[in-house]
Amino acid sequence: MPVSPRPSETAVPLDEGTLSAVVGSFPGAAMRLDADGAIVTANPAAEELLDGDPVWLADVRHWLAVASVAPGVRAVPVDAARGAMVVEWSAVPLAGGGALLLARDATLERQLRHTLTESRQRYKDLVEASSDFAWETGSDGRFVFVTPKGALGYGADALIGRHPRELCVDEWGDLPLPFDTQRPVDQSELWLKGADGSMSCVVASAVPLYTPSGRWLGARGVCRDITDQVMRSAELARVRNRERLLSHIVHTLRNQLDAGEALRVATAETARALGADGCRVYRRGICGDGVGALEIMEDFCAEAPPELTDAALMPLLEQAADSDEPAGGSIGPYRLLACATEHQQALNGALVVWRADDAEPWDDDDRHLIAGVADHIGIAHAHLAYQDRLRRLSERDGLTGLFNRRTFFERMGEQLVRPDTGPSALLYVDLDNFKAVNDLHGHQQGDSVLKAIGTLLTGGVRPGDLPGRLGGDEFVLWVGRTDEDSARVVAERLLNGIAGLRHLSASPEKPLGLSIGIAVYHPGVGETVQELTDRADTAMYAAKGRGKGNYAFAAPYQPLSSSPVPTAEAAESIP
């Protein structure tokens, strides 16, 4: 049965690439049908709905086939693996025949609507059967008749002779009430005090009573208790407001490609949504391959209160981490609310908000909202950790953890153009007798040697120093703000350090060692990264030529020389 008999002018012209992108990127279920109703492509969410025996698909195909112009939207019950669902399908006819189907999960909305409708009908039936009470007031405005069953917890006898204004919660002043109205009143809402002190909202309808001569005698009417209905409507309004705020924050998190920027914006939006003075997002700090303590990721407040230190907050954060519910508490003049963040059931951070102690206390709406935000911030933490891992993998050598060739030379290039005064040094390091280790003991032993050299190079480095691995057994170390004497000290430290790794050598006859070429860089002479590297490389070969386990200084940079070669006087060695 064809599924797109509509006129061609209603169809949407989309190329194959656009259709595939729409289906693949749509957040809900999406699929494309050809002119015969066969599925051309479907995203994972649609495939989940199609799993098993998708009897609903025939209903969708029939709907598309009988639609006269544009199909519009159709709600279809689906028996999915996770249970019964109501899925709203939006259909877009395609120029080449067939249709693009985009779905929205309407299950919760339908269930809520059904539950609310059912509750209202039940309440209406009960009210009509037993909750309405009739009354009549006299010319003095007092009750002269009340339904025998009474009202508001009072018996009829307790109300007769009483003035209705004594029951009113609000100050009405001289304004007329339904009980003393002089013109018809329909569905007037007011709050009355019950016998137990509770408040009830009633809807009153009344007509005035007059003598034939026009003198007012009182009023007669009925009241219906709508307290539950009003409370439900207020709760529903709060739920909708909470969902609107949460949706806005989730939209912010999802539409920022940079997870760090998304967290910054979401932190500010969370504080505003909760009416908080401040909001702080923590995440688990990453230490090597392990997980460290919580660290501040984002902090939104005009000025962080000095009382809210990490040490002071930690008990509350730990309480939130141990509970499925947000944890509340007080520190100094502040009320706090904290919630743990998770991803795939693993704790990865926490979220805490605060407001002044004299402000409104946190209520259930606040707790529901912060719990919803925490769920999505946990996902943002996971995305940020993934981005950090990708960045680390792109910048680091996988074996040693040092900067890889590309990143090292990029960072060194940035150092060369800095306006800092004073010299720096590039050490070009080559392993001696490394090949013998691989040949005699295998590459696993060789990897152990390379890791040890990585540790040796990173030991004692200062901020701004750059250790890197160029590949194979060639390493580099950029030492900033270092003259020739200081560079010599670094080279000697490395040579002394390699002596502690002799146990990893292939044999006593072929001990591990280092050959180091040192090129001192002077700002302002116009030397490029390549020229500096070539000088250090040449010096390394000069050191190796004088005997392994040595270091040598390169000759000063000469702009007109394409290949500076260190002289014998410039080369120094350590036996």
XYZ file of C-alpha atoms in Angstrom:
575
model
C 0.000 0.000 0.000
C 1.545 3.346 -1.004
C 2.017 5.725 1.907
C 2.210 9.098 0.119
C -0.734 9.638 -2.244
C -0.814 13.365 -1.523
C -0.279 15.974 -4.250
C 3.368 16.511 -5.089
C 3.319 20.204 -4.148
C 2.853 19.255 -0.479
C 5.963 17.104 -0.460
C 9.262 18.390 0.953
C 12.318 18.214 -1.365
C 15.218 16.900 0.738
C 18.391 15.278 -0.555
C 19.611 11.942 0.757
C 22.370 13.482 2.881
C 19.961 15.834 4.636
C 17.464 13.029 5.260
C 20.159 10.796 6.754
C 21.420 13.642 8.938
C 17.901 14.426 10.199
C 17.175 10.783 11.014
C 20.555 10.237 12.671
C 20.604 13.414 14.774
C 16.946 13.529 15.836
C 16.766 13.127 19.661
C 13.748 10.833 19.501
C 12.710 7.993 17.236
C 12.988 8.842 13.523
C 12.678 6.787 10.369
C 12.082 7.148 6.688
C 9.556 5.123 4.655
C 9.615 4.771 0.897
C 6.535 5.131 -1.338
C 5.562 1.508 -0.654
C 5.737 1.901 3.112
C 9.008 0.005 3.507
C 11.515 1.285 6.072
C 14.504 2.860 4.318
C 16.404 3.941 7.407
C 15.772 4.291 11.144
C 17.804 5.655 14.041
C 18.518 3.555 17.183
C 15.482 4.944 19.053
C 13.180 3.887 16.191
C 14.851 0.482 15.957
C 14.054 -0.027 19.645
C 10.374 0.587 18.901
C 10.563 -1.745 15.893
C 12.088 -4.558 17.946
C 9.855 -7.605 18.202
C 6.469 -7.490 16.474
C 5.724 -3.834 15.636
C 1.974 -4.165 15.023
C 1.664 -0.394 15.357
C 3.566 0.078 12.102
C 0.560 -1.075 10.073
C -1.549 1.600 11.774
C 1.022 4.261 10.832
C 1.167 3.065 7.228
C -2.633 3.107 6.970
C -2.759 6.613 8.432
C -0.241 7.851 5.862
C -2.079 6.120 3.030
C -5.486 7.649 3.785
C -4.216 11.166 4.604
C -5.596 13.510 1.954
C -3.024 16.329 2.127
C -0.442 16.557 4.918
C -0.626 13.735 7.472
C 0.024 15.963 10.505
C 0.413 14.205 13.866
C -0.906 10.854 15.045
C -0.671 9.235 18.475
C -0.019 5.492 18.278
C 0.133 3.002 21.182
C 3.375 1.000 21.038
C 4.165 -2.170 22.969
C 7.926 -1.563 23.371
C 10.520 -3.608 25.229
C 10.399 -1.144 28.134
C 6.607 -1.313 28.350
C 3.496 0.195 26.833
C 4.059 3.637 25.327
C 2.107 6.315 23.487
C 4.164 7.716 20.627
C 3.148 10.810 18.664
C 4.364 10.568 15.065
C 4.792 13.648 12.880
C 4.931 12.850 9.165
C 6.606 14.890 6.445
C 5.789 13.785 2.863
C 8.874 13.588 0.661
C 9.150 14.791 -2.904
C 10.431 11.442 -4.130
C 7.613 9.530 -2.476
C 7.360 8.112 0.985
C 7.551 10.045 4.227
C 9.895 11.144 7.002
C 8.533 10.139 10.430
C 9.639 11.896 13.620
C 8.401 10.685 17.003
C 7.798 12.149 20.433
C 7.231 10.038 23.543
C 3.843 11.246 24.823
C 3.381 8.429 27.358
C 3.936 10.490 30.497
C 1.847 13.361 29.172
C -1.060 11.052 28.293
C -0.829 9.250 31.614
C -0.796 12.539 33.511
C -3.727 13.852 31.488
C -5.681 10.644 32.008
C -4.937 10.608 35.727
C -5.900 14.241 36.100
C -9.119 13.774 34.110
C -10.024 10.694 36.089
C -9.339 12.478 39.397
C -11.433 15.470 38.398
C -14.357 13.264 37.331
C -14.192 11.266 40.526
C -14.081 14.472 42.544
C -17.036 15.906 40.586
C -19.118 12.808 41.257
C -18.304 12.855 44.964
C -19.007 16.569 45.272
C -22.331 16.317 43.494
C -23.276 13.370 45.671
C -22.209 14.593 49.091
C -20.073 17.723 49.252
C -22.443 20.518 48.200
C -24.246 22.288 50.968
C -27.174 24.610 50.617
C -27.772 27.654 52.773
C -29.956 30.685 53.285
C -29.293 33.936 55.082
C -31.762 36.364 56.585
C -32.033 40.121 56.373
C -29.382 40.446 59.086
C -26.956 38.431 56.931
C -26.854 35.467 59.301
C -27.530 31.846 58.409
C -31.167 30.877 58.831
C -30.826 27.544 57.022
C -27.989 25.111 56.299
C -28.160 21.638 54.780
C -28.811 19.194 57.656
C -25.454 17.475 57.170
C -23.717 20.776 57.910
C -20.550 22.054 56.245
C -16.861 22.715 56.856
C -16.872 20.352 59.788
C -19.691 22.225 61.497
C -23.081 20.769 62.184
C -26.115 22.642 60.881
C -27.042 23.835 64.363
C -23.573 25.327 64.856
C -23.928 27.433 61.713
C -27.523 28.668 62.009
C -27.518 32.130 63.530
C -23.845 32.662 62.723
C -22.656 35.407 60.377
C -20.786 34.024 57.306
C -18.163 36.769 57.559
C -16.885 35.056 60.720
C -15.893 32.101 58.524
C -14.105 34.108 55.835
C -10.316 33.845 55.692
C -9.742 37.002 53.638
C -10.574 40.492 54.756
C -13.548 41.438 52.594
C -14.337 44.714 54.350
C -17.594 46.150 53.056
C -17.451 44.176 49.815
C -20.530 41.994 49.312
C -20.255 38.263 49.849
C -22.348 35.610 48.093
C -24.099 35.196 51.460
C -25.361 38.784 51.507
C -25.429 39.548 47.808
C -28.151 41.732 46.329
C -27.742 40.413 42.805
C -27.232 36.921 41.398
C -23.750 35.407 41.907
C -22.402 32.524 39.859
C -19.318 30.541 40.789
C -17.738 33.038 43.174
C -14.605 31.636 44.814
C -13.729 32.300 48.440
C -11.821 30.718 51.302
C -13.584 29.720 54.527
C -12.304 28.503 57.891
C -13.405 25.053 58.980
C -14.292 23.852 62.450
C -10.780 22.415 62.920
C -9.092 25.669 61.823
C -8.245 24.406 58.334
C -9.010 26.464 55.250
C -11.320 25.366 52.471
C -11.861 26.910 49.087
C -15.490 26.919 48.019
C -17.346 28.051 44.939
C -20.600 29.752 45.791
C -23.584 30.455 43.599
C -26.387 32.554 45.078
C -29.496 34.576 44.333
C -30.805 37.470 46.417
C -34.219 37.304 48.064
C -36.588 40.293 47.836
C -40.086 41.089 48.979
C -42.653 42.076 46.316
C -41.975 45.659 47.322
C -38.266 45.258 46.657
C -36.967 44.995 50.209
C -33.943 42.694 50.526
C -34.640 39.659 52.693
C -31.340 37.822 52.404
C -29.829 35.337 49.967
C -30.062 31.687 49.102
C -27.422 29.516 47.440
C -25.092 26.519 47.413
C -21.383 26.088 48.085
C -19.160 23.433 46.604
C -15.830 22.561 48.185
C -13.102 22.781 45.499
C -10.099 22.777 47.811
C -8.613 19.611 46.353
C -9.093 20.847 42.808
C -7.393 24.172 43.575
C -4.488 22.437 45.285
C -4.088 20.073 42.350
C -4.082 22.957 39.899
C -1.477 24.786 41.975
C 0.649 21.627 42.150
C 0.305 21.102 38.411
C 1.340 24.712 37.811
C 4.390 24.184 40.008
C 5.258 20.988 38.157
C 4.931 22.731 34.815
C 7.060 25.631 35.992
C 9.679 23.229 37.330
C 9.704 21.294 34.069
C 10.003 24.525 32.098
C 13.015 25.629 34.132
C 14.595 22.190 33.917
C 13.981 22.057 30.174
C 15.738 25.400 29.765
C 18.781 24.212 31.718
C 18.900 20.904 29.834
C 18.630 22.810 26.542
C 21.624 24.884 27.629
C 23.682 21.797 28.466
C 22.818 20.027 25.224
C 23.368 22.928 22.846
C 26.833 23.893 24.045
C 29.503 21.877 22.248
C 32.059 22.908 24.849
C 31.132 20.937 27.985
C 33.008 23.395 30.216
C 31.089 26.379 28.839
C 27.832 24.412 29.148
C 28.524 23.815 32.839
C 29.299 27.502 33.376
C 26.011 28.613 31.835
C 24.008 25.829 33.525
C 25.444 26.824 36.918
C 24.209 30.387 36.516
C 20.808 29.243 35.204
C 20.377 26.797 38.090
C 21.011 29.538 40.644
C 18.435 31.772 38.959
C 15.859 28.993 38.623
C 16.119 28.121 42.308
C 16.258 31.723 43.517
C 19.635 30.921 45.079
C 22.334 33.411 46.043
C 24.958 31.081 44.615
C 25.561 27.734 42.968
C 28.674 25.594 42.865
C 29.412 22.562 40.714
C 31.993 20.019 41.798
C 33.439 17.119 39.869
C 35.778 14.295 40.697
C 39.378 15.328 40.049
C 41.317 12.996 37.773
C 44.722 11.937 39.078
C 46.494 9.740 36.547
C 44.282 6.710 36.022
C 42.581 7.105 39.385
C 39.911 9.354 40.822
C 40.855 12.043 43.287
C 38.843 14.282 45.579
C 36.025 16.606 44.560
C 37.251 19.832 42.986
C 35.354 23.025 42.130
C 34.352 23.055 38.480
C 32.132 26.138 38.347
C 31.165 28.713 40.959
C 28.321 31.187 40.368
C 27.795 33.880 42.965
C 28.432 37.583 43.284
C 31.027 36.862 45.961
C 31.726 33.415 47.378
C 30.859 33.514 51.106
C 33.973 32.861 53.221
C 32.008 30.410 55.380
C 31.421 28.057 52.429
C 34.873 26.515 52.232
C 35.432 23.092 50.736
C 36.137 21.702 54.201
C 32.872 23.111 55.562
C 30.868 21.817 52.600
C 32.405 18.351 52.472
C 30.119 16.725 55.127
C 27.044 17.947 53.231
C 28.473 16.761 49.903
C 29.277 13.353 51.398
C 25.737 13.151 52.786
C 24.355 13.898 49.314
C 26.663 11.285 47.774
C 25.358 8.636 50.188
C 21.689 9.422 49.500
C 19.337 9.181 46.560
C 17.750 12.466 47.632
C 19.164 16.017 47.846
C 20.672 16.833 51.230
C 19.920 20.066 53.079
C 21.783 21.842 55.834
C 23.029 25.158 57.196
C 26.464 26.734 57.422
C 26.678 30.101 59.147
C 23.910 32.379 57.835
C 23.175 30.199 54.788
C 20.707 27.458 53.917
C 22.239 24.876 51.600
C 20.928 22.175 49.306
C 23.273 19.637 47.729
C 22.825 16.777 45.280
C 25.294 14.233 43.918
C 25.857 13.904 40.156
C 26.262 10.515 38.524
C 26.870 8.923 35.150
C 26.150 5.244 34.560
C 25.608 4.806 38.318
C 29.074 6.149 39.112
C 29.471 9.264 41.277
C 31.296 11.950 39.324
C 30.587 15.157 41.209
C 28.113 17.230 43.186
C 25.944 20.322 42.915
C 25.285 22.707 45.810
C 23.176 25.878 46.048
C 22.696 28.291 48.902
C 20.579 31.235 49.975
C 20.473 33.456 53.049
C 19.112 31.910 56.227
C 16.323 34.494 56.413
C 15.074 33.541 52.929
C 12.414 30.956 52.170
C 13.438 27.399 53.148
C 13.981 24.852 50.392
C 10.764 23.084 49.423
C 9.937 19.933 47.477
C 9.897 21.840 44.176
C 13.449 23.014 44.814
C 14.553 19.477 45.642
C 12.941 18.028 42.524
C 14.506 20.710 40.339
C 18.041 20.344 41.693
C 17.775 16.546 41.376
C 16.754 16.916 37.726
C 19.591 19.355 37.034
C 22.088 17.073 38.794
C 21.152 14.185 36.486
C 22.091 16.226 33.421
C 25.178 17.814 34.974
C 26.400 14.271 35.669
C 26.154 13.638 31.921
C 27.957 16.944 31.229
C 30.735 15.858 33.615
C 31.089 12.623 31.657
C 31.261 14.556 28.361
C 33.877 16.884 29.826
C 35.961 13.940 31.047
C 35.689 12.409 27.582
C 36.799 15.674 25.984
C 39.721 15.867 28.430
C 40.698 12.316 27.563
C 40.527 13.011 23.837
C 42.608 16.158 24.290
C 45.138 14.243 26.343
C 45.318 11.441 23.784
C 45.827 13.964 21.003
C 48.615 15.778 22.873
C 50.452 12.996 24.677
C 52.539 10.017 23.777
C 50.483 6.981 24.717
C 53.360 5.050 26.289
C 55.294 7.654 28.292
C 52.682 10.356 28.840
C 55.095 12.978 27.481
C 54.083 15.509 24.853
C 54.049 13.939 21.402
C 56.072 15.395 18.523
C 53.334 17.662 17.175
C 52.305 19.086 20.537
C 55.881 19.523 21.738
C 56.928 21.605 18.751
C 53.688 23.634 18.908
C 54.309 24.425 22.575
C 57.979 25.160 21.996
C 57.043 27.486 19.139
C 54.790 29.385 21.550
C 57.711 29.685 23.969
C 60.012 31.093 21.275
C 57.684 34.014 20.516
C 57.098 34.975 24.127
C 58.522 38.364 25.110
C 60.382 36.885 28.090
C 63.981 38.007 28.296
C 66.870 35.681 28.889
C 68.041 32.435 27.285
C 66.443 28.988 27.304
C 67.739 25.570 26.297
C 66.641 22.607 24.190
C 68.036 19.208 25.169
C 67.908 16.559 22.440
C 68.195 13.146 24.133
C 68.947 9.836 22.419
C 69.102 6.462 24.188
C 72.332 4.478 23.967
C 72.156 0.688 23.470
C 68.360 0.681 23.423
C 68.124 -1.541 20.351
C 69.966 -4.274 22.202
C 67.282 -4.270 24.908
C 64.554 -4.968 22.339
C 66.667 -7.562 20.546
C 67.622 -9.539 23.662
C 64.666 -9.016 26.034
C 61.751 -8.117 23.783
C 59.622 -5.055 23.296
C 57.925 -5.335 26.682
C 61.276 -4.683 28.356
C 61.888 -1.942 25.816
C 58.568 -0.285 26.742
C 59.607 -0.400 30.405
C 62.804 1.447 29.500
C 60.910 4.132 27.553
C 58.463 4.646 30.434
C 61.393 4.997 32.835
C 62.996 7.610 30.589
C 59.684 9.493 30.526
C 59.673 9.510 34.330
C 63.304 10.635 34.366
C 62.584 13.564 32.046
C 59.560 14.762 34.004
C 61.316 14.550 37.370
C 62.294 17.987 38.614
C 60.772 19.932 35.718
C 59.375 23.388 36.447
C 56.166 24.996 35.174
C 56.851 25.975 31.588
C 59.383 23.186 30.946
C 58.340 20.816 28.181
C 59.364 17.124 28.133
C 58.489 15.266 24.935
C 59.041 12.109 22.946
C 59.728 12.523 19.242
C 59.409 8.816 18.502
C 61.437 5.625 18.962
C 64.191 6.306 21.477
C 64.484 10.059 20.799
C 63.358 12.498 23.479
C 63.500 16.259 23.957
C 63.368 18.601 26.918
C 62.752 22.330 26.650
C 64.040 24.169 29.730
C 62.815 27.746 29.905
C 64.746 30.680 31.400
C 67.954 28.664 31.492
C 71.487 29.682 30.603
C 74.360 27.394 29.627
C 75.405 26.637 33.208
C 71.885 25.676 34.266
C 71.442 23.538 31.146
C 74.643 21.726 32.061
C 73.183 20.934 35.505
C 70.051 19.481 33.896
C 72.116 17.320 31.520
C 74.244 16.003 34.384
C 71.077 15.210 36.357
C 69.774 13.149 33.456
C 73.075 11.301 33.054
C 73.175 10.555 36.766
C 69.584 9.394 36.615
C 70.172 6.940 33.757
C 72.780 5.245 35.927
C 69.922 4.133 38.169
C 68.327 2.326 35.226
C 71.302 0.129 34.362
C 69.358 -2.922 35.609
C 67.165 -2.534 32.523
C 70.154 -2.764 30.166
C 70.502 -5.542 27.627
C 73.789 -6.672 29.243
C 76.716 -5.245 31.222
C 78.574 -4.911 27.943
C 75.776 -2.768 26.497
C 74.628 -0.521 29.351
C 71.819 1.922 28.889
C 72.961 5.485 28.492
C 72.026 8.876 27.136
C 73.605 11.068 24.505
C 72.464 14.657 24.936
C 72.782 17.588 22.572
C 72.170 21.026 24.087
C 71.248 24.119 22.079
C 70.947 27.365 24.031
C 68.326 29.703 22.592
C 68.677 33.485 22.803
C 65.539 35.575 22.139
C 65.613 38.153 19.408
C 68.061 36.476 17.044
C 65.339 35.152 14.731
C 66.077 31.434 15.179
C 63.192 29.149 14.160
C 61.982 25.976 15.855
C 63.484 23.887 13.061
C 66.849 25.626 13.231
C 67.007 25.252 17.013
C 66.072 21.568 16.774
C 68.693 20.972 14.084
C 71.386 22.543 16.270
C 70.436 20.372 19.253
C 70.263 17.253 17.047
C 73.687 17.949 15.579
C 75.109 18.474 19.061
C 73.600 15.134 20.170
C 75.434 13.321 17.359
C 78.622 15.131 18.323
C 78.207 13.863 21.906
C 77.517 10.326 20.680
C 80.598 10.487 18.443
C 82.821 11.247 21.401
C 81.578 8.170 23.224
C 78.171 7.200 24.543
C 76.913 8.652 27.807
C 77.970 12.244 27.070
C 76.473 15.645 26.424
C 77.609 18.378 24.063
C 76.713 22.017 23.485
C 75.849 23.243 20.024
C 77.684 26.175 18.521
C 75.854 29.521 18.826
C 73.186 30.222 16.258
C 74.494 31.702 12.991
C 71.693 33.097 10.777
C 73.693 32.738 7.552
C 74.690 29.147 8.229
C 72.201 26.485 7.200
C 73.809 23.698 9.241
C 75.775 24.880 12.276
C 78.194 22.228 13.516
C 79.561 22.259 17.063
C 83.308 22.608 17.276
C 85.493 20.416 19.406
C 85.819 23.284 21.876
C 82.041 23.577 22.092
C 81.516 19.890 22.769
C 81.902 18.760 26.342
C 81.544 15.298 27.785
C 81.324 13.442 31.035
C 83.188 10.138 31.261
